[in-house]
Amino acid sequence: MEHKRSLLDIIDFYLVTDSGLSKKGTLSDVESAVAAGCRIVQYREKTRSTRDMVLEASQIKTLCGNEAIFLVNDRVDVALAVDADGVHIGQDDMPIHTARELLGPDKIIGLTVHNIEEALEAERSGANYVGLGPIFNTSTKEDAGEGIGPESIRAVKEALNIPVVAIGGINKQNSESVIIGGADSLVAISAVVCSDDVTRETKEFIDLIDQIRSQYK
Amino acid sequence: MEHKRSLLDIIDFYLVTDSGLSKKGTLSDVESAVAAGCRIVQYREKTRSTRDMVLEASQIKTLCGNEAIFLVNDRVDVALAVDADGVHIGQDDMPIHTARELLGPDKIIGLTVHNIEEALEAERSGANYVGLGPIFNTSTKEDAGEGIGPESIRAVKEALNIPVVAIGGINKQNSESVIIGGADSLVAISAVVCSDDVTRETKEFIDLIDQIRSQYK
Ligand code: NI
């Protein structure tokens, strides 16, 4: 876990799986993204049976190996069953203090937050990173609310000591504003998993993030 | 847990919650059934958020108190979060050996089985009881398959040392055949939770089971 925790400091492109949107399937997407250098994968699955999720999660864990942090969205039971590196939880999921008790001090817990107040509370509660969003208006998550804008990232980033992952409506065209805004990492679901070539798309995001950072350093 | 485990020997009417079918709501149904003498409650919820399930499960746990065993259907994370007495798992849920590892040796695990082979395998795997069914054809669970008939219960009961709970299409009219067939306990979801008076319905089932047993002893 030491090694996985240290990967948190170098995450850039963050893969969230989506079996509904994926063109080639979740396992293929994970394999392709990790091959492209993605260092963090979140398995997000809302429709399959627990048995299928446990099986798929164990396959994703193998694909991530030592290369990428492997988190399970929401389902602490699935994370525990396959000994994942941790979980990502939203405000409708298990309370973070309960998740921490069940997972222990070493696992990674990421929390979705929508503003600086929730972000500060997340860090106080022991979150290892926050997923901040939605940055832009998005059609994939109906209940996500209005985009907060990339200019909102800076204040959150400066207030926290843990990484800030930007999420919501992000694509290659608007990534620059997100990175300039101060995000440590970004999620771009449909831009990647809807593609025929997830490895290429992931590489392009990683290169883009690199370029922007070296340009604005 | 000792006390709760010992309750397994005296279960008769077994409540499974169903927020979709319930007339008065899950919490009201549990309170009414426990007041009527029900000794085992399974919280089965497939649609609410994890956060809502954890909250509701903790309320159900309080309502069950020392009077009734409190199990969570499928969700080992919810069971762990509220320290329930155990879980009930189906063939599509987490594998029983994984659930046992996460819950520890003292928690109660019930397993859904459809025939004597699965029942024997369940006992070998450390299940504390089996839910055998569907006994009758049922419209509430589309994927449940053909009813196995109450005359199938006897062979399972004689092959196992753990309690056999009959489930699927059971109502007051056909309960006699189920109890004569050898079931230790029975589930009758719609017959109870669709009622205006869950306490009365539960009492009637408990009395009916008592009568049949004393008649055929
Ligand atoms: Ni390591």
Coordinates of C-alpha atoms and ligand atoms in Angstrom, one line a residue:
Chain A
M1 CA 0.0 0.0 0.0
E2 CA 2.9 2.4 0.6
H3 CA 3.7 2.3 -3.1
K4 CA 0.1 2.8 -4.1
R5 CA -0.3 5.7 -1.7
S6 CA 2.8 7.3 -3.3
L7 CA 1.2 7.0 -6.7
L8 CA -1.4 9.5 -5.5
D9 CA 1.3 12.2 -5.9
I10 CA 1.8 11.6 -9.6
I11 CA -1.7 10.9 -10.9
D12 CA -2.7 12.9 -14.0
F13 CA -5.3 11.2 -16.1
Y14 CA -7.9 9.4 -13.9
L15 CA -9.9 6.6 -15.5
V16 CA -13.5 6.0 -14.3
T17 CA -15.1 3.0 -15.9
D18 CA -18.5 3.2 -17.5
S19 CA -20.0 -0.1 -18.9
G20 CA -22.9 1.8 -20.3
L21 CA -20.8 4.2 -22.4
S22 CA -17.9 2.0 -23.1
K23 CA -17.3 0.9 -26.7
K24 CA -14.9 -2.0 -26.0
G25 CA -15.9 -3.0 -22.4
T26 CA -14.6 -2.2 -19.0
L27 CA -11.8 -4.7 -18.8
S28 CA -10.5 -3.6 -22.2
D29 CA -10.7 0.1 -21.2
V30 CA -8.7 -0.5 -18.0
E31 CA -6.0 -2.5 -19.8
S32 CA -5.7 0.1 -22.5
A33 CA -5.5 3.0 -20.1
V34 CA -3.0 1.4 -17.8
A35 CA -0.9 0.5 -20.8
A36 CA -0.9 4.2 -21.8
G37 CA 0.4 5.2 -18.4
C38 CA -2.8 5.9 -16.4
R39 CA -2.0 5.7 -12.7
I40 CA -5.5 5.5 -11.1
V41 CA -8.6 3.5 -12.0
Q42 CA -12.0 3.7 -10.5
Y43 CA -14.4 0.8 -11.1
R44 CA -17.8 2.4 -11.2
E45 CA -20.6 -0.1 -11.9
K46 CA -24.2 0.3 -10.8
T47 CA -26.2 -2.4 -12.6
R48 CA -24.4 -5.8 -12.4
S49 CA -24.9 -8.3 -9.6
T50 CA -22.6 -8.3 -6.6
R51 CA -21.2 -11.6 -7.8
D52 CA -20.3 -10.2 -11.2
M53 CA -18.9 -7.1 -9.7
V54 CA -16.6 -9.1 -7.4
L55 CA -15.4 -11.1 -10.3
E56 CA -14.8 -8.1 -12.6
A57 CA -13.2 -6.1 -9.8
S58 CA -10.7 -9.0 -9.2
Q59 CA -9.8 -8.9 -12.9
I60 CA -9.4 -5.1 -12.8
K61 CA -7.1 -5.4 -9.8
T62 CA -4.9 -7.8 -11.8
L63 CA -4.8 -5.4 -14.7
C64 CA -3.8 -2.5 -12.5
G65 CA -1.1 -4.5 -10.8
N66 CA 1.6 -2.2 -9.3
E67 CA 1.1 0.3 -12.1
A68 CA -2.2 1.9 -11.1
I69 CA -4.2 2.6 -8.0
F70 CA -7.4 0.5 -8.1
L71 CA -10.5 2.0 -6.4
V72 CA -14.1 0.8 -6.3
N73 CA -16.9 3.3 -6.5
D74 CA -19.4 3.2 -3.6
R75 CA -19.2 -0.5 -2.9
V76 CA -17.0 -1.1 0.2
D77 CA -18.0 -4.7 0.2
V78 CA -16.6 -5.3 -3.3
A79 CA -13.4 -3.4 -2.4
L80 CA -13.0 -5.5 0.7
A81 CA -13.8 -8.7 -1.2
V82 CA -10.9 -8.2 -3.7
D83 CA -8.6 -6.2 -1.4
A84 CA -8.7 -3.2 -3.7
D85 CA -6.5 -0.2 -2.9
G86 CA -9.6 1.7 -1.7
V87 CA -12.9 3.3 -2.6
H88 CA -14.3 6.4 -4.1
I89 CA -17.5 7.6 -2.4
G90 CA -20.0 10.2 -3.2
Q91 CA -22.2 12.2 -0.9
D92 CA -25.0 9.5 -1.3
D93 CA -22.7 6.7 -0.4
M94 CA -21.5 5.3 2.9
P95 CA -20.4 8.0 5.4
I96 CA -16.7 8.4 5.1
H97 CA -16.0 7.6 8.8
T98 CA -17.9 4.3 8.4
A99 CA -16.0 3.5 5.2
R100 CA -12.7 4.3 7.0
E101 CA -13.6 2.0 9.9
L102 CA -14.4 -0.9 7.6
L103 CA -11.3 -0.3 5.3
G104 CA -8.7 0.5 7.9
P105 CA -6.2 3.4 8.0
D106 CA -4.1 2.3 5.0
K107 CA -6.7 2.2 2.2
I108 CA -7.2 5.1 -0.1
I109 CA -10.6 6.9 0.2
G110 CA -11.6 9.6 -2.3
L111 CA -14.6 11.7 -1.8
T112 CA -16.8 13.6 -4.3
V113 CA -17.2 17.3 -3.3
H114 CA -18.9 20.2 -4.9
N115 CA -17.4 23.2 -3.2
I116 CA -14.7 24.3 -0.9
E117 CA -16.7 23.7 2.3
E118 CA -17.3 20.0 1.4
A119 CA -13.6 19.8 0.3
L120 CA -12.4 21.0 3.7
E121 CA -14.7 18.7 5.5
A122 CA -13.5 15.8 3.3
E123 CA -9.9 16.4 4.2
R124 CA -10.8 16.7 7.9
S125 CA -12.6 13.4 7.7
G126 CA -9.5 11.6 6.4
A127 CA -10.1 11.6 2.6
N128 CA -6.9 10.9 0.7
Y129 CA -8.1 13.0 -2.3
V130 CA -11.2 14.8 -3.4
G131 CA -13.1 14.5 -6.7
L132 CA -14.2 18.1 -7.4
G133 CA -17.1 18.7 -9.7
P134 CA -18.9 18.9 -11.9
I135 CA -16.5 21.4 -13.5
F136 CA -18.7 21.8 -16.6
N137 CA -22.3 21.1 -17.3
T138 CA -22.6 17.5 -18.3
S139 CA -25.2 15.3 -19.9
T140 CA -23.9 12.0 -18.7
K141 CA -24.9 12.5 -15.0
E142 CA -28.4 14.0 -14.8
D143 CA -28.2 14.7 -11.1
A144 CA -24.8 16.3 -11.2
G145 CA -26.0 19.9 -11.1
E146 CA -24.6 23.1 -12.7
G147 CA -20.9 23.2 -13.6
I148 CA -18.8 25.1 -11.0
G149 CA -16.3 26.3 -13.7
P150 CA -12.5 25.6 -13.9
E151 CA -11.8 28.9 -12.1
S152 CA -13.3 27.4 -9.0
I153 CA -10.5 24.8 -8.7
R154 CA -7.8 27.1 -7.5
A155 CA -9.3 28.1 -4.2
V156 CA -10.0 24.4 -3.3
K157 CA -6.5 23.4 -4.4
E158 CA -4.9 26.1 -2.2
A159 CA -7.1 25.2 0.8
L160 CA -6.2 21.5 0.8
N161 CA -3.1 19.4 1.3
I162 CA -4.6 16.4 -0.6
P163 CA -4.8 16.0 -4.4
V164 CA -7.7 17.6 -6.2
V165 CA -9.2 15.6 -9.1
A166 CA -11.4 17.5 -11.5
I167 CA -14.5 15.8 -12.9
G168 CA -17.5 16.6 -15.0
G169 CA -17.8 17.5 -18.7
I170 CA -14.0 17.5 -19.2
N171 CA -12.6 16.9 -22.8
K172 CA -9.5 17.7 -24.7
Q173 CA -10.8 21.1 -25.7
N174 CA -11.4 22.3 -22.1
S175 CA -8.6 20.4 -20.3
E176 CA -6.2 23.3 -20.5
S177 CA -8.5 25.5 -18.3
V178 CA -8.8 22.7 -15.8
I179 CA -5.0 22.2 -15.4
I180 CA -4.3 25.9 -15.4
G181 CA -7.0 26.1 -12.8
G182 CA -4.9 23.9 -10.5
A183 CA -6.3 20.4 -10.8
D184 CA -3.8 17.6 -9.9
S185 CA -5.7 15.1 -12.1
L186 CA -8.7 15.0 -14.3
V187 CA -11.5 12.5 -15.3
A188 CA -12.8 12.5 -18.8
I189 CA -15.1 9.5 -19.1
S190 CA -17.0 9.7 -22.4
A191 CA -14.0 11.3 -24.2
V192 CA -12.0 8.1 -23.5
V193 CA -14.3 5.1 -23.1
C194 CA -16.4 6.0 -26.2
S195 CA -13.3 5.8 -28.3
D196 CA -12.1 3.0 -30.5
D197 CA -8.6 3.4 -29.2
V198 CA -8.5 4.0 -25.4
T199 CA -4.7 3.7 -25.3
R200 CA -4.3 6.5 -27.8
E201 CA -6.9 8.8 -26.1
T202 CA -5.4 8.2 -22.7
K203 CA -1.9 9.0 -24.0
E204 CA -3.2 12.1 -25.6
F205 CA -4.7 13.3 -22.3
I206 CA -1.5 12.5 -20.4
D207 CA 0.7 14.3 -23.0
L208 CA -1.7 17.3 -23.0
I209 CA -1.6 17.6 -19.2
D210 CA 2.2 17.4 -19.3
Q211 CA 2.5 20.1 -22.0
I212 CA 0.2 22.5 -20.2
R213 CA 2.0 22.0 -16.9
S214 CA 5.5 22.6 -18.4
Q215 CA 4.1 25.6 -20.3
Y216 CA 2.6 27.3 -17.3
K217 CA 5.2 26.3 -14.7
Chain B
M1 CA -24.5 -13.0 18.9
E2 CA -24.9 -16.2 21.0
H3 CA -28.5 -15.2 21.7
K4 CA -29.2 -14.3 18.1
R5 CA -27.8 -17.6 16.8
S6 CA -30.0 -19.4 19.3
L7 CA -33.0 -17.6 17.8
L8 CA -32.4 -19.5 14.6
D9 CA -33.8 -22.6 16.3
I10 CA -37.1 -21.0 16.9
I11 CA -37.8 -19.0 13.8
D12 CA -41.2 -19.6 12.2
F13 CA -42.5 -16.6 10.2
Y14 CA -39.6 -14.9 8.4
L15 CA -40.0 -11.3 7.3
V16 CA -38.4 -10.0 4.1
T17 CA -38.9 -6.3 3.6
D18 CA -40.0 -5.0 0.2
S19 CA -40.3 -1.2 -0.2
G20 CA -41.8 -1.6 -3.6
L21 CA -44.7 -3.8 -2.4
S22 CA -45.1 -2.4 1.2
K23 CA -48.2 -0.4 2.0
K24 CA -47.0 1.3 5.2
G25 CA -43.2 1.3 4.6
T26 CA -40.3 -0.8 5.6
L27 CA -39.7 0.5 9.1
S28 CA -43.4 0.2 9.9
D29 CA -43.5 -3.4 8.6
V30 CA -40.5 -4.4 10.7
E31 CA -41.9 -2.8 13.8
S32 CA -45.3 -4.5 13.3
A33 CA -43.8 -7.9 12.5
V34 CA -41.5 -7.9 15.5
A35 CA -44.3 -6.8 17.8
A36 CA -46.3 -9.8 16.5
G37 CA -43.5 -12.1 17.5
C38 CA -41.5 -12.5 14.3
R39 CA -38.0 -13.6 15.2
I40 CA -36.1 -13.0 11.9
V41 CA -36.0 -9.9 9.6
Q42 CA -34.2 -9.6 6.3
Y43 CA -33.7 -6.1 4.9
R44 CA -33.9 -6.4 1.2
E45 CA -33.5 -3.1 -0.7
K46 CA -32.3 -2.8 -4.3
T47 CA -33.0 0.8 -5.2
R48 CA -31.9 3.2 -2.5
S49 CA -28.5 4.8 -2.2
T50 CA -25.9 3.2 0.1
R51 CA -26.2 6.1 2.4
D52 CA -30.0 5.7 2.8
M53 CA -29.6 2.0 3.2
V54 CA -27.1 2.4 6.0
L55 CA -29.4 4.8 7.8
E56 CA -32.5 2.6 7.3
A57 CA -30.5 -0.5 8.3
S58 CA -29.5 1.1 11.5
Q59 CA -33.1 1.9 12.3
I60 CA -34.2 -1.6 11.5
K61 CA -31.4 -3.0 13.8
T62 CA -32.9 -0.9 16.6
L63 CA -36.4 -2.1 15.9
C64 CA -35.2 -5.8 16.0
G65 CA -33.3 -5.3 19.2
N66 CA -32.8 -8.6 21.0
E67 CA -36.2 -9.9 19.8
A68 CA -35.3 -10.7 16.2
I69 CA -32.3 -11.7 14.1
F70 CA -31.5 -8.8 11.7
L71 CA -30.0 -9.7 8.3
V72 CA -29.2 -7.6 5.3
N73 CA -29.8 -9.0 1.8
D74 CA -26.8 -9.1 -0.5
R75 CA -25.0 -6.0 0.9
V76 CA -22.2 -7.1 3.2
D77 CA -21.0 -3.5 3.3
V78 CA -24.3 -2.3 4.8
A79 CA -24.3 -5.3 7.2
L80 CA -20.8 -4.4 8.4
A81 CA -21.6 -0.7 8.6
V82 CA -24.4 -1.2 11.1
D83 CA -23.1 -4.4 12.7
A84 CA -26.1 -6.4 11.6
D85 CA -26.5 -10.0 12.8
G86 CA -25.6 -11.2 9.3
V87 CA -26.5 -11.4 5.7
H88 CA -28.7 -13.3 3.3
I89 CA -27.1 -14.0 0.0
G90 CA -28.3 -15.4 -3.3
Q91 CA -26.5 -17.2 -6.0
D92 CA -25.8 -13.9 -7.7
D93 CA -24.4 -12.2 -4.6
M94 CA -21.0 -12.4 -3.1
P95 CA -19.5 -15.9 -2.9
I96 CA -20.2 -17.3 0.6
H97 CA -16.6 -17.9 1.4
T98 CA -15.8 -14.3 0.7
A99 CA -18.8 -13.1 2.8
R100 CA -17.7 -15.3 5.7
E101 CA -14.1 -13.9 5.6
L102 CA -15.5 -10.3 5.7
L103 CA -18.1 -11.0 8.4
G104 CA -16.2 -13.4 10.6
P105 CA -17.2 -16.7 12.1
D106 CA -19.9 -15.5 14.4
K107 CA -22.3 -13.7 12.0
I108 CA -25.3 -15.5 10.5
I109 CA -25.2 -16.2 6.8
G110 CA -28.2 -17.5 5.0
L111 CA -28.0 -18.7 1.4
T112 CA -30.7 -19.0 -1.3
V113 CA -30.8 -22.5 -2.8
H114 CA -33.0 -24.1 -5.4
N115 CA -32.4 -27.8 -4.9
I116 CA -30.8 -30.4 -2.6
E117 CA -27.4 -30.2 -4.3
E118 CA -27.1 -26.4 -3.7
A119 CA -28.5 -27.0 -0.2
L120 CA -25.8 -29.5 0.7
E121 CA -23.1 -27.3 -0.8
A122 CA -24.5 -24.3 1.2
E123 CA -24.2 -26.3 4.5
R124 CA -20.7 -27.4 3.6
S125 CA -19.7 -23.8 2.9
G126 CA -20.8 -22.7 6.3
A127 CA -24.3 -21.3 5.7
N128 CA -26.3 -21.1 9.0
Y129 CA -29.6 -21.7 7.2
V130 CA -30.9 -22.1 3.7
G131 CA -33.7 -20.2 2.0
L132 CA -35.2 -22.9 -0.3
G133 CA -37.4 -21.9 -3.2
P134 CA -39.3 -20.9 -5.1
I135 CA -41.7 -23.3 -3.5
F136 CA -44.6 -22.1 -5.7
N137 CA -44.7 -20.2 -9.0
T138 CA -44.5 -16.5 -8.1
S139 CA -45.2 -13.3 -10.0
T140 CA -43.2 -11.0 -7.7
K141 CA -39.8 -12.3 -8.8
E142 CA -39.7 -12.7 -12.5
D143 CA -36.4 -14.5 -12.6
A144 CA -37.2 -17.0 -9.8
G145 CA -38.1 -19.9 -12.1
E146 CA -40.6 -22.7 -11.7
G147 CA -41.9 -23.6 -8.3
I148 CA -40.3 -26.8 -6.9
G149 CA -43.4 -27.8 -4.9
P150 CA -43.8 -28.2 -1.1
E151 CA -43.2 -31.9 -1.4
S152 CA -39.5 -31.1 -2.3
I153 CA -38.8 -29.6 1.1
R154 CA -38.7 -32.9 3.0
A155 CA -35.6 -34.3 1.3
V156 CA -33.7 -31.1 1.8
K157 CA -34.7 -30.9 5.4
E158 CA -33.6 -34.5 6.1
A159 CA -30.3 -34.0 4.4
L160 CA -29.3 -30.9 6.3
N161 CA -28.6 -30.0 9.9
I162 CA -29.3 -26.3 9.5
P163 CA -32.8 -24.7 9.3
V164 CA -34.7 -24.7 6.1
V165 CA -36.7 -21.6 5.3
A166 CA -39.3 -21.9 2.5
I167 CA -39.8 -19.0 0.2
G168 CA -41.7 -18.2 -3.0
G169 CA -45.4 -17.8 -3.6
I170 CA -46.4 -18.8 0.0
N171 CA -49.7 -17.5 1.4
K172 CA -52.1 -18.6 4.2
Q173 CA -53.9 -21.0 1.9
N174 CA -50.8 -23.0 1.0
S175 CA -48.8 -22.6 4.2
E176 CA -50.1 -26.0 5.5
S177 CA -48.4 -27.9 2.8
V178 CA -45.1 -26.0 3.4
I179 CA -45.1 -26.8 7.1
I180 CA -46.2 -30.4 6.6
G181 CA -43.4 -30.6 4.0
G182 CA -40.9 -30.0 6.8
A183 CA -40.0 -26.3 6.5
D184 CA -38.6 -24.7 9.8
S185 CA -39.8 -21.3 8.7
L186 CA -41.5 -19.6 5.8
V187 CA -41.4 -16.3 4.0
A188 CA -44.6 -14.7 2.6
I189 CA -43.8 -11.2 1.4
S190 CA -46.8 -9.9 -0.4
A191 CA -49.3 -11.6 1.9
V192 CA -47.9 -9.5 4.8
V193 CA -46.4 -6.2 3.6
C194 CA -49.3 -5.5 1.3
S195 CA -51.6 -5.6 4.3
D196 CA -53.1 -2.7 6.3
D197 CA -52.3 -4.6 9.5
V198 CA -48.9 -6.3 9.3
T199 CA -49.0 -7.1 13.0
R200 CA -52.3 -9.1 12.6
E201 CA -51.1 -10.8 9.4
T202 CA -47.8 -11.8 11.0
K203 CA -49.7 -13.1 14.1
E204 CA -52.0 -15.1 11.9
F205 CA -49.0 -16.8 10.1
I206 CA -47.3 -17.6 13.4
D207 CA -50.5 -19.0 14.9
L208 CA -51.2 -21.0 11.7
I209 CA -47.7 -22.5 11.8
D210 CA -48.1 -23.4 15.5
Q211 CA -51.5 -25.1 14.8
I212 CA -50.2 -27.1 11.9
R213 CA -47.2 -28.3 13.8
S214 CA -49.2 -29.4 16.9
Q215 CA -51.7 -31.1 14.6
Y216 CA -49.1 -33.1 12.7
K217 CA -46.7 -33.9 15.5
Ligands
NI1 NI 3.3 -1.2 -3.0

